[in-house]
Amino acid sequence: MGRNATTPGLLRWWSLPLPLGTQHLRAPGSWTPRPAQRPPRRRSLRLPRPSVPGLRPAPPARLRRVTRGAQLRRAGWRTGAGGGDGRPASGMAAAATTAGPAGPEPMPSYAQLVQRSWGSAVAAARGCVDCGWGLALRGLTEHAHLAPPELLLLALGALGWTVLRSAATTRLFRPLAKRCRLQPRDAAKMPESAWKFLFYLGTWSYSAYLLFGTDYPFFHDPPSVFYDWTPGMAVPRDIAAAYLLQGSFYGHSIYATLYMDAWRKDSVVMLVHHVVTLVLIVSSYAFRYHSVGILVLFLHDISDVQLEFTKLNVYFKSRGGSHHPLHALAADLGCLSFSLSWFWFRLYWFPLKVLYATCHCSLRSVPDIPFYFFFNALLLLLTVMNLYWFLYIVAFAAKVLTGQVRELKDVREYDASEAPSPKPSKAEKPLRNGLVKDKRF
């Protein structure tokens, strides 16, 4: 018996499985290859989606955080989409007024700032038809959102700062100055600098956290402060907390400048600064310009931190009747960093980031933005005061370079011969005249 005749029978007798590509006997004495069979395909357990015309499937969720500025830029503006000139693509006309260009806008130069801001301001002035008190009152009623409980909370916060400062001065700062054996003049001024140093250090750290530790893109993309602006929009709680702290503190600072702080040559300018800052804080909160307000506070508080730190080291370097080189070195370094940060934050970043966004970019995002000239006038006044104080810094640096000043001191303070004194009473006049006539005095 041949192999072809017996092999299939033997395989069936022993019930052995046929190998892959097995052959079966189609006719006696012949083998025909049989195609291999694939295993059955597993069916997906996903339910079929209803077919809706015009509906695209949702993209898969990504495991990374997307900033709100990026979301707004994706929603509205795409360079090259639509007309190819930066205009929004079809179907995005509603979002074109709130979204910005694809990517942060580069920071302009001083010449571009002046040229574009002046052009925008002139165009806004020419386009204002019914400008006047009627428009201002109408804008207040339609766009200002400030409840009486919020004003009451602001006043209570200012009162709380005053009480807290008085308690800290009596129980903490003055005993510390006495224990460190500061000179009488330094011991009188140390509580003020210590109080301001602690406050500005805390508020600046919190502002830095909001700008760099969260999803707010205001520092890297300042025009984004107006991308999603709407009248009466909700203020985030973290920004509202910063506004409450800063507004109540500047309300306290107006009282402190008049009755608690040492009177200096620029105390009148300082008083005007506190009033302008308080008006900016309250009005920007009411009109929901809180995004740009956080950026303004961040750029200004860092200089105050370094100023008060330098003054504290100046007071402590001569404590106990001896010279302390560590405090002297810290005072020198603090003076240098204060001078550089004042120019960089207040005279470079502030105009090129904040003023450019408020004067020029605000009209691109919100063409009929309310109180455009009012807020920009206050910000320009703040810039002028920053320039005024920078003159003190330049004058002090010139005296140091020419050798007129060997030790650090506050050039804003009065000297003993220049200090204003109150008019003497009738009982004090004879005694004071006698002291003047005595050559020993």
PDB file of C-alpha atoms in Angstrom, residues 32-130:
ATOM      1  CA  THR A  32      -4.173  19.422  -2.566  1.00  0.00           C
ATOM      2  CA  PRO A  33      -2.968  22.337  -0.407  1.00  0.00           C
ATOM      3  CA  ARG A  34      -5.704  23.973   1.682  1.00  0.00           C
ATOM      4  CA  PRO A  35      -5.461  27.680   2.606  1.00  0.00           C
ATOM      5  CA  ALA A  36      -4.834  28.472   6.271  1.00  0.00           C
ATOM      6  CA  GLN A  37      -7.825  29.832   8.225  1.00  0.00           C
ATOM      7  CA  ARG A  38      -7.362  32.999  10.304  1.00  0.00           C
ATOM      8  CA  PRO A  39      -8.675  33.093  13.886  1.00  0.00           C
ATOM      9  CA  PRO A  40     -11.956  34.969  14.327  1.00  0.00           C
ATOM     10  CA  ARG A  41     -11.574  38.715  14.891  1.00  0.00           C
ATOM     11  CA  ARG A  42     -12.476  40.106  18.267  1.00  0.00           C
ATOM     12  CA  ARG A  43     -15.196  42.636  18.121  1.00  0.00           C
ATOM     13  CA  SER A  44     -14.903  45.942  19.926  1.00  0.00           C
ATOM     14  CA  LEU A  45     -17.106  46.464  22.957  1.00  0.00           C
ATOM     15  CA  ARG A  46     -17.560  50.193  22.212  1.00  0.00           C
ATOM     16  CA  LEU A  47     -21.090  51.235  21.574  1.00  0.00           C
ATOM     17  CA  PRO A  48     -21.808  52.742  18.179  1.00  0.00           C
ATOM     18  CA  ARG A  49     -22.020  56.570  18.221  1.00  0.00           C
ATOM     19  CA  PRO A  50     -25.039  58.214  16.688  1.00  0.00           C
ATOM     20  CA  SER A  51     -24.184  59.793  13.402  1.00  0.00           C
ATOM     21  CA  VAL A  52     -24.961  63.514  13.622  1.00  0.00           C
ATOM     22  CA  PRO A  53     -24.197  65.491  10.484  1.00  0.00           C
ATOM     23  CA  GLY A  54     -21.586  68.224  11.050  1.00  0.00           C
ATOM     24  CA  LEU A  55     -20.444  66.885  14.442  1.00  0.00           C
ATOM     25  CA  ARG A  56     -16.780  66.024  14.798  1.00  0.00           C
ATOM     26  CA  PRO A  57     -15.589  63.441  17.294  1.00  0.00           C
ATOM     27  CA  ALA A  58     -14.070  64.959  20.434  1.00  0.00           C
ATOM     28  CA  PRO A  59     -10.266  64.872  20.557  1.00  0.00           C
ATOM     29  CA  PRO A  60      -8.640  62.701  23.213  1.00  0.00           C
ATOM     30  CA  ALA A  61      -7.993  64.336  26.556  1.00  0.00           C
ATOM     31  CA  ARG A  62      -4.412  65.464  27.107  1.00  0.00           C
ATOM     32  CA  LEU A  63      -2.568  65.046  30.340  1.00  0.00           C
ATOM     33  CA  ARG A  64      -1.136  68.552  30.423  1.00  0.00           C
ATOM     34  CA  ARG A  65      -2.472  71.867  31.629  1.00  0.00           C
ATOM     35  CA  VAL A  66      -3.320  74.465  29.026  1.00  0.00           C
ATOM     36  CA  THR A  67      -3.305  78.107  30.051  1.00  0.00           C
ATOM     37  CA  ARG A  68      -6.384  80.209  29.505  1.00  0.00           C
ATOM     38  CA  GLY A  69      -4.480  82.476  27.154  1.00  0.00           C
ATOM     39  CA  ALA A  70      -3.622  79.493  24.955  1.00  0.00           C
ATOM     40  CA  GLN A  71      -7.246  78.349  24.988  1.00  0.00           C
ATOM     41  CA  LEU A  72      -8.424  81.773  23.922  1.00  0.00           C
ATOM     42  CA  ARG A  73      -5.834  81.997  21.196  1.00  0.00           C
ATOM     43  CA  ARG A  74      -6.860  78.568  19.905  1.00  0.00           C
ATOM     44  CA  ALA A  75     -10.521  79.531  19.968  1.00  0.00           C
ATOM     45  CA  GLY A  76     -10.323  82.759  18.057  1.00  0.00           C
ATOM     46  CA  TRP A  77      -7.198  83.649  16.112  1.00  0.00           C
ATOM     47  CA  ARG A  78      -5.034  81.475  13.911  1.00  0.00           C
ATOM     48  CA  THR A  79      -2.378  82.978  11.722  1.00  0.00           C
ATOM     49  CA  GLY A  80      -2.952  81.957   8.141  1.00  0.00           C
ATOM     50  CA  ALA A  81      -6.488  80.652   8.742  1.00  0.00           C
ATOM     51  CA  GLY A  82      -9.323  82.275   6.896  1.00  0.00           C
ATOM     52  CA  GLY A  83      -8.055  85.302   4.949  1.00  0.00           C
ATOM     53  CA  GLY A  84      -4.369  84.661   5.694  1.00  0.00           C
ATOM     54  CA  ASP A  85      -3.903  88.127   7.256  1.00  0.00           C
ATOM     55  CA  GLY A  86      -4.360  87.171  10.885  1.00  0.00           C
ATOM     56  CA  ARG A  87      -8.145  87.521  10.822  1.00  0.00           C
ATOM     57  CA  PRO A  88     -10.250  84.860  12.502  1.00  0.00           C
ATOM     58  CA  ALA A  89     -11.270  81.836  10.488  1.00  0.00           C
ATOM     59  CA  SER A  90     -14.833  81.214   9.431  1.00  0.00           C
ATOM     60  CA  GLY A  91     -17.202  80.640  12.305  1.00  0.00           C
ATOM     61  CA  MET A  92     -14.937  82.455  14.769  1.00  0.00           C
ATOM     62  CA  ALA A  93     -16.104  86.026  14.283  1.00  0.00           C
ATOM     63  CA  ALA A  94     -17.712  86.104  17.706  1.00  0.00           C
ATOM     64  CA  ALA A  95     -14.461  85.229  19.434  1.00  0.00           C
ATOM     65  CA  ALA A  96     -12.344  87.639  17.418  1.00  0.00           C
ATOM     66  CA  THR A  97     -13.029  90.547  19.747  1.00  0.00           C
ATOM     67  CA  THR A  98     -11.746  88.716  22.816  1.00  0.00           C
ATOM     68  CA  ALA A  99      -8.963  86.490  21.578  1.00  0.00           C
ATOM     69  CA  GLY A 100      -5.467  87.625  20.729  1.00  0.00           C
ATOM     70  CA  PRO A 101      -2.853  86.658  18.167  1.00  0.00           C
ATOM     71  CA  ALA A 102      -1.394  83.176  18.040  1.00  0.00           C
ATOM     72  CA  GLY A 103       1.410  83.493  20.590  1.00  0.00           C
ATOM     73  CA  PRO A 104       2.505  86.276  22.953  1.00  0.00           C
ATOM     74  CA  GLU A 105       3.039  89.625  21.309  1.00  0.00           C
ATOM     75  CA  PRO A 106       6.670  90.802  21.521  1.00  0.00           C
ATOM     76  CA  MET A 107       7.366  93.655  23.915  1.00  0.00           C
ATOM     77  CA  PRO A 108       7.688  96.963  22.050  1.00  0.00           C
ATOM     78  CA  SER A 109      10.420  99.569  22.264  1.00  0.00           C
ATOM     79  CA  TYR A 110       9.956 102.990  23.834  1.00  0.00           C
ATOM     80  CA  ALA A 111       9.497 104.554  20.388  1.00  0.00           C
ATOM     81  CA  GLN A 112       6.848 101.990  19.433  1.00  0.00           C
ATOM     82  CA  LEU A 113       5.125 102.516  22.779  1.00  0.00           C
ATOM     83  CA  VAL A 114       4.863 106.272  22.264  1.00  0.00           C
ATOM     84  CA  GLN A 115       3.887 106.035  18.601  1.00  0.00           C
ATOM     85  CA  ARG A 116       1.223 103.342  18.947  1.00  0.00           C
ATOM     86  CA  SER A 117      -0.208 104.614  22.225  1.00  0.00           C
ATOM     87  CA  TRP A 118      -0.454 108.159  20.909  1.00  0.00           C
ATOM     88  CA  GLY A 119      -2.107 106.958  17.721  1.00  0.00           C
ATOM     89  CA  SER A 120      -4.629 104.868  19.640  1.00  0.00           C
ATOM     90  CA  ALA A 121      -5.421 107.701  22.052  1.00  0.00           C
ATOM     91  CA  VAL A 122      -5.927 110.212  19.241  1.00  0.00           C
ATOM     92  CA  ALA A 123      -8.150 107.781  17.336  1.00  0.00           C
ATOM     93  CA  ALA A 124     -10.182 107.113  20.496  1.00  0.00           C
ATOM     94  CA  ALA A 125     -10.587 110.844  21.127  1.00  0.00           C
ATOM     95  CA  ARG A 126     -11.735 111.489  17.552  1.00  0.00           C
ATOM     96  CA  GLY A 127     -14.118 108.570  17.611  1.00  0.00           C
ATOM     97  CA  CYS A 128     -15.786 109.637  20.851  1.00  0.00           C
ATOM     98  CA  VAL A 129     -18.976 111.391  19.779  1.00  0.00           C
ATOM     99  CA  ASP A 130     -20.864 112.002  23.028  1.00  0.00           C
TER     100      ASP A 130
END
